Every structure is written in C-alpha cells, then in structure tokens.
Short mmCIF file of C-alpha atoms in Angstrom, two decimals:
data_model
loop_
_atom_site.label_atom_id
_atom_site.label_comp_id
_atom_site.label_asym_id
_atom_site.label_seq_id
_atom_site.Cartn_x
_atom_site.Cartn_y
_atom_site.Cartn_z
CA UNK A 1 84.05 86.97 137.55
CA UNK A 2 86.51 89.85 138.10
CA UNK A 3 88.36 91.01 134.92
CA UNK A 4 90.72 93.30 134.57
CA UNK A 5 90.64 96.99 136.66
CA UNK A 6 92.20 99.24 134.27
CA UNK A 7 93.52 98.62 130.55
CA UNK A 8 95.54 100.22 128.31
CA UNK A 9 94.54 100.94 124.82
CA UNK A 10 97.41 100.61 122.77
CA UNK A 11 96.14 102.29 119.91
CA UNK A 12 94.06 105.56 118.69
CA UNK A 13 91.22 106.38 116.42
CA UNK A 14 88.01 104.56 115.95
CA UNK A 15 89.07 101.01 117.39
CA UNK A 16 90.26 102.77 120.42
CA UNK A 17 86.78 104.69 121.02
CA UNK A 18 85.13 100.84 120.10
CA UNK A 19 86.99 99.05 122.97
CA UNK A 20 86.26 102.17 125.55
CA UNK A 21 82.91 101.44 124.99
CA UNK A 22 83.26 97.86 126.26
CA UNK A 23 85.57 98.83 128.86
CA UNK A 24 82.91 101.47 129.96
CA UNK A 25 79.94 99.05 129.95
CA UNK A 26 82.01 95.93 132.12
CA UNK A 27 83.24 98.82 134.60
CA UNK A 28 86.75 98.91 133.72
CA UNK A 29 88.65 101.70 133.50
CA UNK A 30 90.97 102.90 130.57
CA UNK A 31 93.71 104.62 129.65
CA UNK A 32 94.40 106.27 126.55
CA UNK A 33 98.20 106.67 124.84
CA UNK A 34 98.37 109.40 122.54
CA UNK A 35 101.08 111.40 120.18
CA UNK A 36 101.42 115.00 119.36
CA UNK A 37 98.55 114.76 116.19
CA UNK A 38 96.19 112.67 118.67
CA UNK A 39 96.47 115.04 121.84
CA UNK A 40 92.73 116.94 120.78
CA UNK A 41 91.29 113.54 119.12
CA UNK A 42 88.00 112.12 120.51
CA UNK A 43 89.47 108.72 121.93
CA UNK A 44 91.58 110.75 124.40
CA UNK A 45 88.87 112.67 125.95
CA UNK A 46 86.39 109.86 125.90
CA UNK A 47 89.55 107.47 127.96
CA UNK A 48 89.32 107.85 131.62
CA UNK A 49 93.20 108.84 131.79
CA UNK A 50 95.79 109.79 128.55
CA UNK A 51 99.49 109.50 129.02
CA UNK A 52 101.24 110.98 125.66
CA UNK A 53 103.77 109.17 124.12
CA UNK A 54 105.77 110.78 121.77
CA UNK A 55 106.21 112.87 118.42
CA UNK A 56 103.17 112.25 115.64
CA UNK A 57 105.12 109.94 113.22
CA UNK A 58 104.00 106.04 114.69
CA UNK A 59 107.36 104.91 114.83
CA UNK A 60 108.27 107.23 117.41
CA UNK A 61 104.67 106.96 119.26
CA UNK A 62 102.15 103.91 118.61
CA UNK A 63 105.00 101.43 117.54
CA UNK A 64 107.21 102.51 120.81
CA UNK A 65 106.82 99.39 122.78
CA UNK A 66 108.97 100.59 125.90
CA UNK A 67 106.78 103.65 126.27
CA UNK A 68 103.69 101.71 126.02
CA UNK A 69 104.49 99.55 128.33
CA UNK A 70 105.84 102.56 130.96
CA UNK A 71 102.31 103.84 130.37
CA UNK A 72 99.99 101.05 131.91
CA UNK A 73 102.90 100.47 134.81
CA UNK A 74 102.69 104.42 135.43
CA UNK A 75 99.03 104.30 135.56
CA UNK A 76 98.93 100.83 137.19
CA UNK A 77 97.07 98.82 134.06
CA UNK A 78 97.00 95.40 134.36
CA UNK A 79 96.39 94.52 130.59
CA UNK A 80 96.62 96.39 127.47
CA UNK A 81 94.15 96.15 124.24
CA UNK A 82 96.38 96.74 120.83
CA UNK A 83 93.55 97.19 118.82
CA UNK A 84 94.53 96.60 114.99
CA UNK A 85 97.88 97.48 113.80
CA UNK A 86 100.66 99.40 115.07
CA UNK A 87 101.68 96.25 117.68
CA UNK A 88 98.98 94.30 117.40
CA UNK A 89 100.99 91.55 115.91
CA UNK A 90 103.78 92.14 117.26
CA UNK A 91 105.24 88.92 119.39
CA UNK A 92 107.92 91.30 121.24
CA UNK A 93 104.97 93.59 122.78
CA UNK A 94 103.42 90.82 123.89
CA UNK A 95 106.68 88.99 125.45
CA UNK A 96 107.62 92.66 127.17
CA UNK A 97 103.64 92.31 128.71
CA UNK A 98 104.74 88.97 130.48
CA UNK A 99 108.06 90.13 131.36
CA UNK A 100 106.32 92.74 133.44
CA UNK A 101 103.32 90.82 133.97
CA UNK A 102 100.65 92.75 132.36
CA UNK A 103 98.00 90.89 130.06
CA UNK A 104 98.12 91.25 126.64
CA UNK A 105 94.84 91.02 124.90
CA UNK A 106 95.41 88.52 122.37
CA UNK A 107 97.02 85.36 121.58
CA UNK A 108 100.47 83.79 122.75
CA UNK A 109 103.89 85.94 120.99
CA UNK A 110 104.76 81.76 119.77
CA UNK A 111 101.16 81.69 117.70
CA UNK A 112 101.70 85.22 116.85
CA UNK A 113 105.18 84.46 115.47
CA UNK A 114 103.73 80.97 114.01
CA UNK A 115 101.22 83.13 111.76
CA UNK A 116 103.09 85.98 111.35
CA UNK A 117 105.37 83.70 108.69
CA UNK A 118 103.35 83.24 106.06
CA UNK A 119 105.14 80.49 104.84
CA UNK A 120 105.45 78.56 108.31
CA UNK A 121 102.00 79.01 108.65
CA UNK A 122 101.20 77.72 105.13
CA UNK A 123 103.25 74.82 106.81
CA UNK A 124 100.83 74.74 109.96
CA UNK A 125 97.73 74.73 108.19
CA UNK A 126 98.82 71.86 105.39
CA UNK A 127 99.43 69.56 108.47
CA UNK A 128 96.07 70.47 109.94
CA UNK A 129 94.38 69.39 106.69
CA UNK A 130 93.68 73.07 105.38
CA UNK A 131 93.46 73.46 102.02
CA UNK A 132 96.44 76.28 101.03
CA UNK A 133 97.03 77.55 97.07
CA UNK A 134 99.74 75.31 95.53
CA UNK A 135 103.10 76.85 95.86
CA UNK A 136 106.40 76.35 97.44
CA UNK A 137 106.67 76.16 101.55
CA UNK A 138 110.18 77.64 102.43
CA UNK A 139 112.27 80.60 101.95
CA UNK A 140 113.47 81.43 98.42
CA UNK A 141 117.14 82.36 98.36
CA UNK A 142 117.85 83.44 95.29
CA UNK A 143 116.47 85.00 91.81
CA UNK A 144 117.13 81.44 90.08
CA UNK A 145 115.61 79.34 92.54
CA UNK A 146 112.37 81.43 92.05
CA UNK A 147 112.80 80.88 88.49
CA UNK A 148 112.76 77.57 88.77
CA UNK A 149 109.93 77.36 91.20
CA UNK A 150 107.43 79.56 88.76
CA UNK A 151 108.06 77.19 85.95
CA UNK A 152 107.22 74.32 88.34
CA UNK A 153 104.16 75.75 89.32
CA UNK A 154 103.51 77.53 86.15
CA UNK A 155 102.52 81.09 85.83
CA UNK A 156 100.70 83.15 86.79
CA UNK A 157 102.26 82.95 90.54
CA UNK A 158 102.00 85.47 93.33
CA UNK A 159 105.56 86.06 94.75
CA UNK A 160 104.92 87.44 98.21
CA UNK A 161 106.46 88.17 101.57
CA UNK A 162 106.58 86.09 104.34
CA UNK A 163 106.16 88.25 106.94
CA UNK A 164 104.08 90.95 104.77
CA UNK A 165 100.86 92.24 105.06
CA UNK A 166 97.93 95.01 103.90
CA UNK A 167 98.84 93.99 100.46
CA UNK A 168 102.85 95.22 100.66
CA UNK A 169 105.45 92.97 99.26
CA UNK A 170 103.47 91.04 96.67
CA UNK A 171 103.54 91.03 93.17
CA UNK A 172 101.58 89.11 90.82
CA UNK A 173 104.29 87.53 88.47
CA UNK A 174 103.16 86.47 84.60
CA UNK A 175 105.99 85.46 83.34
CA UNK A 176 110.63 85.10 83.93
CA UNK A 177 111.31 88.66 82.47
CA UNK A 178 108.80 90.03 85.02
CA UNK A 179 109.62 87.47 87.68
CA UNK A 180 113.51 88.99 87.29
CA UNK A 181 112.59 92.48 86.89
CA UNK A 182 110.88 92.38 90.60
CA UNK A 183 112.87 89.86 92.51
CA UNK A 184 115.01 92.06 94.13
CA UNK A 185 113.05 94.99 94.78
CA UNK A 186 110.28 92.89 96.27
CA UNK A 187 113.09 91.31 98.84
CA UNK A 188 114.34 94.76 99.57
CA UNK A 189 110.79 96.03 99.93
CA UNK A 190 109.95 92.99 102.48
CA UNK A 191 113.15 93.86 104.57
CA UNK A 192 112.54 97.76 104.85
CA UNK A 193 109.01 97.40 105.81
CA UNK A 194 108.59 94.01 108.19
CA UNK A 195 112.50 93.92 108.92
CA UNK A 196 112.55 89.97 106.96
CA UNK A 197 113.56 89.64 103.61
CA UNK A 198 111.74 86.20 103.13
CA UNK A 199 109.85 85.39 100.07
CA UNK A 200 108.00 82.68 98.48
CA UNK A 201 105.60 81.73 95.79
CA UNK A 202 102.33 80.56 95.33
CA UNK A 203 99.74 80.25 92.55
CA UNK A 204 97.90 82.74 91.24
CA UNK A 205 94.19 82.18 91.96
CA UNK A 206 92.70 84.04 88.67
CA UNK A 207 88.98 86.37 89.81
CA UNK A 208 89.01 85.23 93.43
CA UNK A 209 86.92 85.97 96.20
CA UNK A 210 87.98 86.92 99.37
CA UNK A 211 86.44 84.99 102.51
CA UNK A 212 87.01 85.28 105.94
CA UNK A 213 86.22 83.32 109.13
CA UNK A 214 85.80 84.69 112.78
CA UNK A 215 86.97 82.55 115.22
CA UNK A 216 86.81 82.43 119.42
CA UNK A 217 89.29 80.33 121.00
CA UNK A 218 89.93 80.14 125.13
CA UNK A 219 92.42 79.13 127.37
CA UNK A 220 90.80 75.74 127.52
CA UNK A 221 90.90 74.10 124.41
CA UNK A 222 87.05 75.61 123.65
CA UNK A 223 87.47 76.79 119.84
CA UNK A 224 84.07 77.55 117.70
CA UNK A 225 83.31 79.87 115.20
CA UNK A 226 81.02 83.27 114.12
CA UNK A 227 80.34 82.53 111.00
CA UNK A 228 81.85 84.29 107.99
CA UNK A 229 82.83 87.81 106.17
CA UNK A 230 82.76 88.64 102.63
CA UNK A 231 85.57 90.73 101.98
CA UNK A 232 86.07 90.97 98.12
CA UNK A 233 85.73 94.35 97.59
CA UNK A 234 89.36 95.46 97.76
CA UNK A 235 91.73 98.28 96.32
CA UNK A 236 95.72 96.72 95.89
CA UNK A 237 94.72 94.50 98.77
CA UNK A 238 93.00 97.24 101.29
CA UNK A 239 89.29 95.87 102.04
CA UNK A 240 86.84 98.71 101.52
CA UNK A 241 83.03 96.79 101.92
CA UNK A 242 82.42 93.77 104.05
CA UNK A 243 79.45 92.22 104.79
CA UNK A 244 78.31 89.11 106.56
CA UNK A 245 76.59 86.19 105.49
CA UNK A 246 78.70 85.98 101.90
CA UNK A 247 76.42 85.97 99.11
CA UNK A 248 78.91 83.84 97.69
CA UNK A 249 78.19 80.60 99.81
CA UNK A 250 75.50 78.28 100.35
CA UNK A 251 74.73 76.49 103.78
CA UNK A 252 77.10 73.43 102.67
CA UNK A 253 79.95 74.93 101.78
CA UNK A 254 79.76 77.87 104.57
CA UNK A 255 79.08 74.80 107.37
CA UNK A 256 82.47 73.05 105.49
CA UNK A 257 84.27 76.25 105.31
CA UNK A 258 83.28 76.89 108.85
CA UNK A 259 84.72 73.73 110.10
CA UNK A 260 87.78 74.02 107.98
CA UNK A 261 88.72 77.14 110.01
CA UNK A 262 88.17 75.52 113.48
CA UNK A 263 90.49 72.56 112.60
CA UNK A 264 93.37 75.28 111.90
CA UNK A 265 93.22 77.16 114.88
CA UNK A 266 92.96 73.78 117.15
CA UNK A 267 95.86 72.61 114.90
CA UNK A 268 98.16 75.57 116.67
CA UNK A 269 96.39 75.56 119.98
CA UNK A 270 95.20 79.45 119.55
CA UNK A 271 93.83 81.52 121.71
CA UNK A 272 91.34 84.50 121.75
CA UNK A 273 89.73 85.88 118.79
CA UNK A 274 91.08 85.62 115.43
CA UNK A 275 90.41 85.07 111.85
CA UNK A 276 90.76 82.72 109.45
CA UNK A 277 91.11 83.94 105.88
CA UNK A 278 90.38 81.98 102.59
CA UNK A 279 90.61 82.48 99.05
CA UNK A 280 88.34 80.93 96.40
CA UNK A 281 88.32 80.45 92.89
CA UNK A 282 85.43 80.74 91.17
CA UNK A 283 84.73 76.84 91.15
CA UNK A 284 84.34 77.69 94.73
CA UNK A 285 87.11 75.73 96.08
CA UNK A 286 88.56 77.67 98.52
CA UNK A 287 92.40 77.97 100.35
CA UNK A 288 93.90 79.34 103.32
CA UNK A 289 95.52 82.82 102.82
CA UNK A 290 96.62 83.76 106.00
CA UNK A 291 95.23 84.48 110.06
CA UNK A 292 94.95 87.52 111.45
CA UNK A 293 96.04 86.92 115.14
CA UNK A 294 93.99 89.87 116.67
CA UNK A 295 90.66 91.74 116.38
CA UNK A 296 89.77 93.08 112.53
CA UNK A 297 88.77 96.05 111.00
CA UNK A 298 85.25 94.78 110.09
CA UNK A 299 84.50 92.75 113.38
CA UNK A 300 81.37 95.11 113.41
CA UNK A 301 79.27 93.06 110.70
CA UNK A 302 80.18 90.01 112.78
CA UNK A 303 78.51 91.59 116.21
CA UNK A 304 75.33 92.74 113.58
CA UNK A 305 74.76 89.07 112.69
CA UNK A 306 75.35 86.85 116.21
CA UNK A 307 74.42 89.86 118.67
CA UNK A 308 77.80 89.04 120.46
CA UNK A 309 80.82 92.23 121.56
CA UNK A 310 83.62 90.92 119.91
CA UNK A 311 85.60 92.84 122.17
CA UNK A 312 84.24 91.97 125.25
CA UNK A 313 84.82 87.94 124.56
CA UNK A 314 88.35 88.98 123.87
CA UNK A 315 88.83 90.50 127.64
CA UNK A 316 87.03 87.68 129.05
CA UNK A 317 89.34 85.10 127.69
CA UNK A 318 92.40 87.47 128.00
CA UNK A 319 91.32 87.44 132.13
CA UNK A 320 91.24 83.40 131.86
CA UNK A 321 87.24 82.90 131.46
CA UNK A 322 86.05 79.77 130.29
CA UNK A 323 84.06 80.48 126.96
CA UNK A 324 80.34 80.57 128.17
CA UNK A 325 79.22 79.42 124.31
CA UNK A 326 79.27 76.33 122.36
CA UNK A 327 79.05 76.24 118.94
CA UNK A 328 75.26 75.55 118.99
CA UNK A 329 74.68 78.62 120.86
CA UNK A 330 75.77 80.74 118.21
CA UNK A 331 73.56 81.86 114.80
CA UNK A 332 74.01 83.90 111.64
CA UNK A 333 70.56 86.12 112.07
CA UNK A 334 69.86 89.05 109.14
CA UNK A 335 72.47 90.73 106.86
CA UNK A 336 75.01 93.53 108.02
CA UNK A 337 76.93 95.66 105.70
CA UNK A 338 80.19 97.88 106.68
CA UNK A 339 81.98 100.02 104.45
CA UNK A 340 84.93 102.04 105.04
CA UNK A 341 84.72 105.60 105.37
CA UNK A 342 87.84 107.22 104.22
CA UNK A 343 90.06 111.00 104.28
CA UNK A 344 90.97 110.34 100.28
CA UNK A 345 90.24 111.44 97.11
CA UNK A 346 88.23 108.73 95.18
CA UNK A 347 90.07 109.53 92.42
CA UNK A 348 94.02 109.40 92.88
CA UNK A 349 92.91 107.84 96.78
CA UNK A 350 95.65 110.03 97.47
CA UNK A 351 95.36 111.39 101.50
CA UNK A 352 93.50 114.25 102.42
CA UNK A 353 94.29 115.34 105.90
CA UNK A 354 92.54 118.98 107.08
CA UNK A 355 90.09 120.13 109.61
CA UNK A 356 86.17 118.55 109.55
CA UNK A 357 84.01 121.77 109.32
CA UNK A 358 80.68 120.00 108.87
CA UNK A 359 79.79 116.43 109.55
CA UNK A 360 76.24 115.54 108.93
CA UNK A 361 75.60 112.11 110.25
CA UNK A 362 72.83 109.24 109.41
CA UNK A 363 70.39 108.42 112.62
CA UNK A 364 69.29 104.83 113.18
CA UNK A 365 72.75 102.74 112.01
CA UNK A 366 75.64 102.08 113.61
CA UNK A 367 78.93 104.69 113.27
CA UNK A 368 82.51 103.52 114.40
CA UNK A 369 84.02 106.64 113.72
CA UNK A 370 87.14 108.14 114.81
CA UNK A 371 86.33 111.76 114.55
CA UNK A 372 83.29 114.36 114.54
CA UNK A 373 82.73 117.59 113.43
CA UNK A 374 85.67 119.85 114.22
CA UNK A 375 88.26 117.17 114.46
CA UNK A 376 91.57 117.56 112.50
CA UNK A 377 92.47 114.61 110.42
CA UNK A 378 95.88 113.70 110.54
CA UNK A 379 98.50 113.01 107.57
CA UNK A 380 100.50 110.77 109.44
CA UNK A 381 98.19 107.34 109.98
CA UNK A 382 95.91 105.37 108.17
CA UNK A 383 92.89 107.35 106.52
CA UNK A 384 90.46 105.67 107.70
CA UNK A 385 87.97 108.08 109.62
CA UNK A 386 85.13 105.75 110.12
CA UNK A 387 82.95 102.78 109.38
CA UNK A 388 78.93 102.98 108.37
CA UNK A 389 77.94 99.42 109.40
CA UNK A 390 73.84 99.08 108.35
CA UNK A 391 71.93 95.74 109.45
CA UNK A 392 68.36 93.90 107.88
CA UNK A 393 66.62 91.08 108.29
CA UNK A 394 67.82 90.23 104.32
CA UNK A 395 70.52 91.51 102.76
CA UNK A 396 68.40 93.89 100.41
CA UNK A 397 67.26 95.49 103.17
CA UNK A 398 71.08 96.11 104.59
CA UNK A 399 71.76 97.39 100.93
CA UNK A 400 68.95 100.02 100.96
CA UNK A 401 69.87 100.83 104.73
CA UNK A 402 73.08 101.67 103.43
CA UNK A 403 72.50 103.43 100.66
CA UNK A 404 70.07 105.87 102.50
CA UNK A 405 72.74 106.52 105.21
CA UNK A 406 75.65 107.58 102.68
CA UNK A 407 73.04 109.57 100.74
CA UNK A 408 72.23 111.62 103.93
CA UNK A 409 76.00 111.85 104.83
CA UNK A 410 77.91 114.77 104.15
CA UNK A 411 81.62 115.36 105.16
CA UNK A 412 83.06 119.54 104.50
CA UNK A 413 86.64 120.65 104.82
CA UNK A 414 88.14 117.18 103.27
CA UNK A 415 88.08 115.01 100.40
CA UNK A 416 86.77 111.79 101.23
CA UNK A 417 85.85 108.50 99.32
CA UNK A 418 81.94 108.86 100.38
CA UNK A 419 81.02 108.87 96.42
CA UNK A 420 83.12 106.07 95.66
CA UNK A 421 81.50 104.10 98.61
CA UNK A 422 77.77 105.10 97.16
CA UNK A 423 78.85 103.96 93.81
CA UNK A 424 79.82 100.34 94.68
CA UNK A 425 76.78 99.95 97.02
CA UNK A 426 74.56 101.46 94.12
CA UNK A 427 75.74 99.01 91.53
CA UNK A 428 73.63 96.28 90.21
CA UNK A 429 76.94 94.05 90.53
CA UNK A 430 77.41 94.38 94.17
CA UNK A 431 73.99 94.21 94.93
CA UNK A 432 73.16 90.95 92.85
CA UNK A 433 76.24 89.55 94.60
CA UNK A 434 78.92 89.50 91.20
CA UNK A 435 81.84 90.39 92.33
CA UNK A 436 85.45 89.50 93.05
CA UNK A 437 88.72 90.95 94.16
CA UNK A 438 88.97 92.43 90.81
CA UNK A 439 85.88 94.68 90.80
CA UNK A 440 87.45 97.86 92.25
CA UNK A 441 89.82 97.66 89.32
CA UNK A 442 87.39 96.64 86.87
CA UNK A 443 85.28 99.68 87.63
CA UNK A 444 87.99 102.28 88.03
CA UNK A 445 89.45 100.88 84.26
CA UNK A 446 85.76 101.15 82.99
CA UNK A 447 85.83 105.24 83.79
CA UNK A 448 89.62 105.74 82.94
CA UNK A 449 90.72 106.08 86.61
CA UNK A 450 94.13 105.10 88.08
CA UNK A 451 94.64 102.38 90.34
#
C-alpha cells in the first residue's frame, strides 16, 4: 500500500529522531520544523529538509499552529507526526490539517476534545462500563459547591483540572481549610496554563499504582490491545521508570484490565494508537484516570515486549490501512525497562541546560536520545535528553541490563539525574516489585531531600 510521501514532524528532540527512523525505513521522506535553540540539534540534520519556525520559547515556535501548517504546504507534506506534546493534543491543529487537507497522525479533533475533558471523559468511560474513582462528573462553580462535594465524598479528594495534565492543576485536598485555601489558585492555575478554568473532584486513591494500557484502533472499527505499562515511579506526577509486563498484575487481572481498556476506546469510536490509563489501590481494584490521545513517552518498552514500531502502525492507520493484526496475533514476550534520562540536578531537579562535552554511551541496548556529545541542551523545553530502554527474557535480567548500562554511562558539562536513575533501579524495592506512586517521595524524605 502507498502511505504517505513526505511528513512533517511537528516536534523536536528524541521523539522526532524516533519517528525519522520509521519514516526512513518505509521510504518516506521528512521534514523537520525547528526554532532558534533547535537550529544545530541532531533531529534537524538527521530530517531530509528543516524549515525554522520561530524564536526558542515554544509558544512562539512548536505551539505555532499556522506556521506548522505553512511548513508541510511549503514543502508539499501530506501529513504531519506531532509527536508528544506541544500540539499533540491539540483538536485545533488537527481541524487546521483537514481544513487544508493534510493528515494528521492521530485521532479525530471530536475524540481529542472528548478526552481532553477530564470530566466528560470520566462521563464517556462510566457509560462504557469503566470503572472511574468515585467523585463528582461536572464542572464545579464555586468554592462552596466543592465544599459540599468533599464532604459527600469524604476526604481525602483530589481536586483537579479538567483539561490539565503532566501533573499541573491538582491538589490533593485533606480537609475544608485546605480545600478553601487552594480553590482559587488551582482555578486560576487551570485557566493560565490549558486556557479552561474547569475543576472537579474525585477521591483520593491512598498508595496507588499507576497502570497503563496501549491500545491500536483503525479506521474500521478493529480495536485490540499491547498489553500493559507500569508507570508508578513518578516525581509530582512526571513518570521517570516504566517497564512492561507490571510486576503488579497477574494473568487474570492483566487479561481483565486488558479488556477493560478495549471496551473504552470502542465506547468513543477511537482511532490510532492511544492509551488507556488506570489507577489501582492496593486491593488491586483499579479505575480509569485518563487517555492519552497520541503516542507516549515510554512507547519503547511496549515495541521491546510485542516486537511491533509503534510508530509505524500509527502511519499506517493515519494513511487508512486496515489493521493487519488481531488480538491473537499479538504477545507479551520478555521484560523491557525504560528510564528517563534527564538535564537536572537529582537533588533540587532543578534544570541544567549547558553544552555536552563528553558522552560515554552503553553498547548492546537501545538509546532514544535527543542529543550526543557536543550538543547544547536547551533551557527552554522539557529536560528530558534521552531514554535507556534495556530488554530480557525475565525481568531480572532487564534489571541487571540496566543497571550495567547506567553504570557505564557518563554525561560531562551538565548535571543530570543519571545517579538518581541508578539508585531506584539498584533498590531492593524496585527490584522485588514494592512500589507505588509514593516511592520517589518516600525515598527523597528518607535522605532529607526536597520534593
């Protein structure tokens, strides 16, 4: 089948060097956009054209959806890739791509708006016979009406934005003095940074873990799954390991969880690949949290464990191909680890932008990496320089893979989080499987570090 001649990558770093690699293996051509900080970065020489698009800050380059979209007609792209963030999720890109007929990689701007609302989703997924944490479904209007919703619930609550995401605009809520002391900064907060003000409540889930679900939907009603991520190990929200299978679930109640998943996305006709994300509690029940309508951070571990290109699935069914896999086809084989490589200090996890003047790498594992030796890390974007993803046939052996590779690893000229990350995988918690969302914290109490 014919697929797409050249695409736009509508995004820089890491996840745009991951989907030239696909592009480069089907034979299609790509173009790279770029700002002032990215004109020397690795993605832009390795694209087979770069148009620049603007000043460093994002909102005046990688969240500009009118020079994006000048881009692929200027270079005569016929789809563009968003990658992760910036406007991956954003249901006016992908309306401007129809207007001028260009594909956007990803699902429809209704299913994007649909999940995009927390709340209407919460909605969606309740009718579809999800599970979701026990809270109120619409808007709160006003300080007293939360009030009176905590006290129906009971506290602890989470109150949250609707439209947030990456852990901004919630706030874990024990009680009314704290409930009032937030309210209104936690509105304001939601309408500065997702331009909606809407909040709502749910339950607090006390020591959860945090478990995702791939999912691979095309344009003919074809929905099955790829199995799931553990994503527990978090800092205020931000995943930092991920592995896949969880060591948290056995075959029943991965197969139920599994299924669970596919009966959402068929519930809102989606399309493309997504994820499903659950919370559970620790008498493994589990809830819907939220979908991610686009490609994730840690798709990697998912390609480690089915042998599939995440990626190229998502350009196949973006070009109108009829999924080629049933659900039967597909297997969890082995163990694969990722863990997020990081310009911080490990300490404050303040940013620590500067120039890479030595970059000793690991052989024999995988490396998603944005930048090599040389390469100047920027202040203004997310800083995230990489991903170490190792793979066994058990999960001890992904440990020890892992550990090996971020012992030989060494990163000159900036602070990163490399120690923190051989810590975790290092500790007899993570690697007997004990661990929740609250294990980041618990460890960085335990050696009088802040948060």
């Amino acid at each position: 089948m014919s697929y797409f001649k050249k695409i736009v990558i509508a995004n820089r770093g890491e996840i745009a060097r991951r989907i030239i690699r696909t592009c480069n293996k089907m034979g299609i051509q790509t173009v790279a956009v770029y700002s002032d900080a990215d004109q020397d970065a690795c993605f832009v020489r390795e694209a087979d054209e770069a148009v620049h698009i603007g000043p460093s800050q994002a909102k005046h380059s990688y969240l500009q959806i009118e020079k994006i979209i000048a881009a692929a007609k200027q270079t005569g792209a016929d789809a563009i890739h968003p990658g992760y963030g910036f406007v991956s999720e954003n249901s006016g890109f992908s309306r401007r791509c129809a207007e001028e007929e260009i594909t956007f990689i990803g699902p429809s701007p209704e299913v994007i708006d649909m999940m995009g609302s927390k709340i209407e989703a919460r909605k969606q997924m309740e009718a579809a016979g999800v599970p979701i944490v026990p809270g109120y479904n619409g808007k709160i209007e006003s300080e007293q009406q939360a009030l009176e919703i905590a006290e129906e619930i009971g506290y602890p609550v989470m109150l949250k934005a609707s439209a947030g995401g990456g852990g901004i605009g919630m706030e874990l809520i024990r009680d009314r003095d704290q409930l009032r002391q937030v309210f209104s900064s936690t509105m304001q907060k939601a309408d500065s940074f997702f331009g909606d003000g809407s909040l709502f409540l749910e339950k607090l889930i006390e020591n959860p873990r945090h478990i995702e679900v791939q999912v691979v939907c095309d344009q003919f009603g074809q929905a099955i799954h790829l199995f799931e991520r553990e994503c527990s190990i978090q800092r205020r929200n931000q995943k930092i390991v991920e592995e896949s299978p969880s060591p948290f679930l056995d075959e029943e109640l991965r197969q139920k969880l599994c299924e669970t998943a596919i009966r959402g996305v068929k519930k809102i006709n989606y399309t493309n690949v997504g994820t499903m994300e659950f919370i559970f509690d620790e008498q493994k029940n589990f809830y819907f949290l939220e979908m991610n309508t686009r490609l994730q951070v840690e798709h990697p571990v998912t390609e480690e464990v089915t042998g599939l290109d995440l990626v190229e699935l998502q350009i196949k069914i973006a070009a109108g191909e009829k999924l080629a896999l049933n659900q039967t086809d597909v297997s969890q084989n082995g163990h694969a680890i990722e863990v997020r490589l990081c310009a911080e200090d490990p300490k404050t996890f303040f940013p620590s932008p500067g120039k890479i003047t030595s970059f000793i790498l690991p052989e024999e594992i995988r490396l998603d990496l944005a930048v090599e030796e040389g390469s100047v890390v920027s202040p203004f974007y997310d800083p995230m320089i990489g991903k170490i993803i190792s793979y066994g046939e058990t999960r001890g052996q992904a440990i020890a893979k892992m550990e090996a590779a971020l012992k030989m690893m060494r990163v000159a000229g900036i602070t990163t989080n490399l120690e923190l990350l051989q810590d975790i995988v290092g500790d007899r918690l993570f690697q007997e499987g004990q661990f929740t969302t609250k294990y980041i914290e618990n460890r960085l109490k335990s050696n009088n570090l802040v948060l």
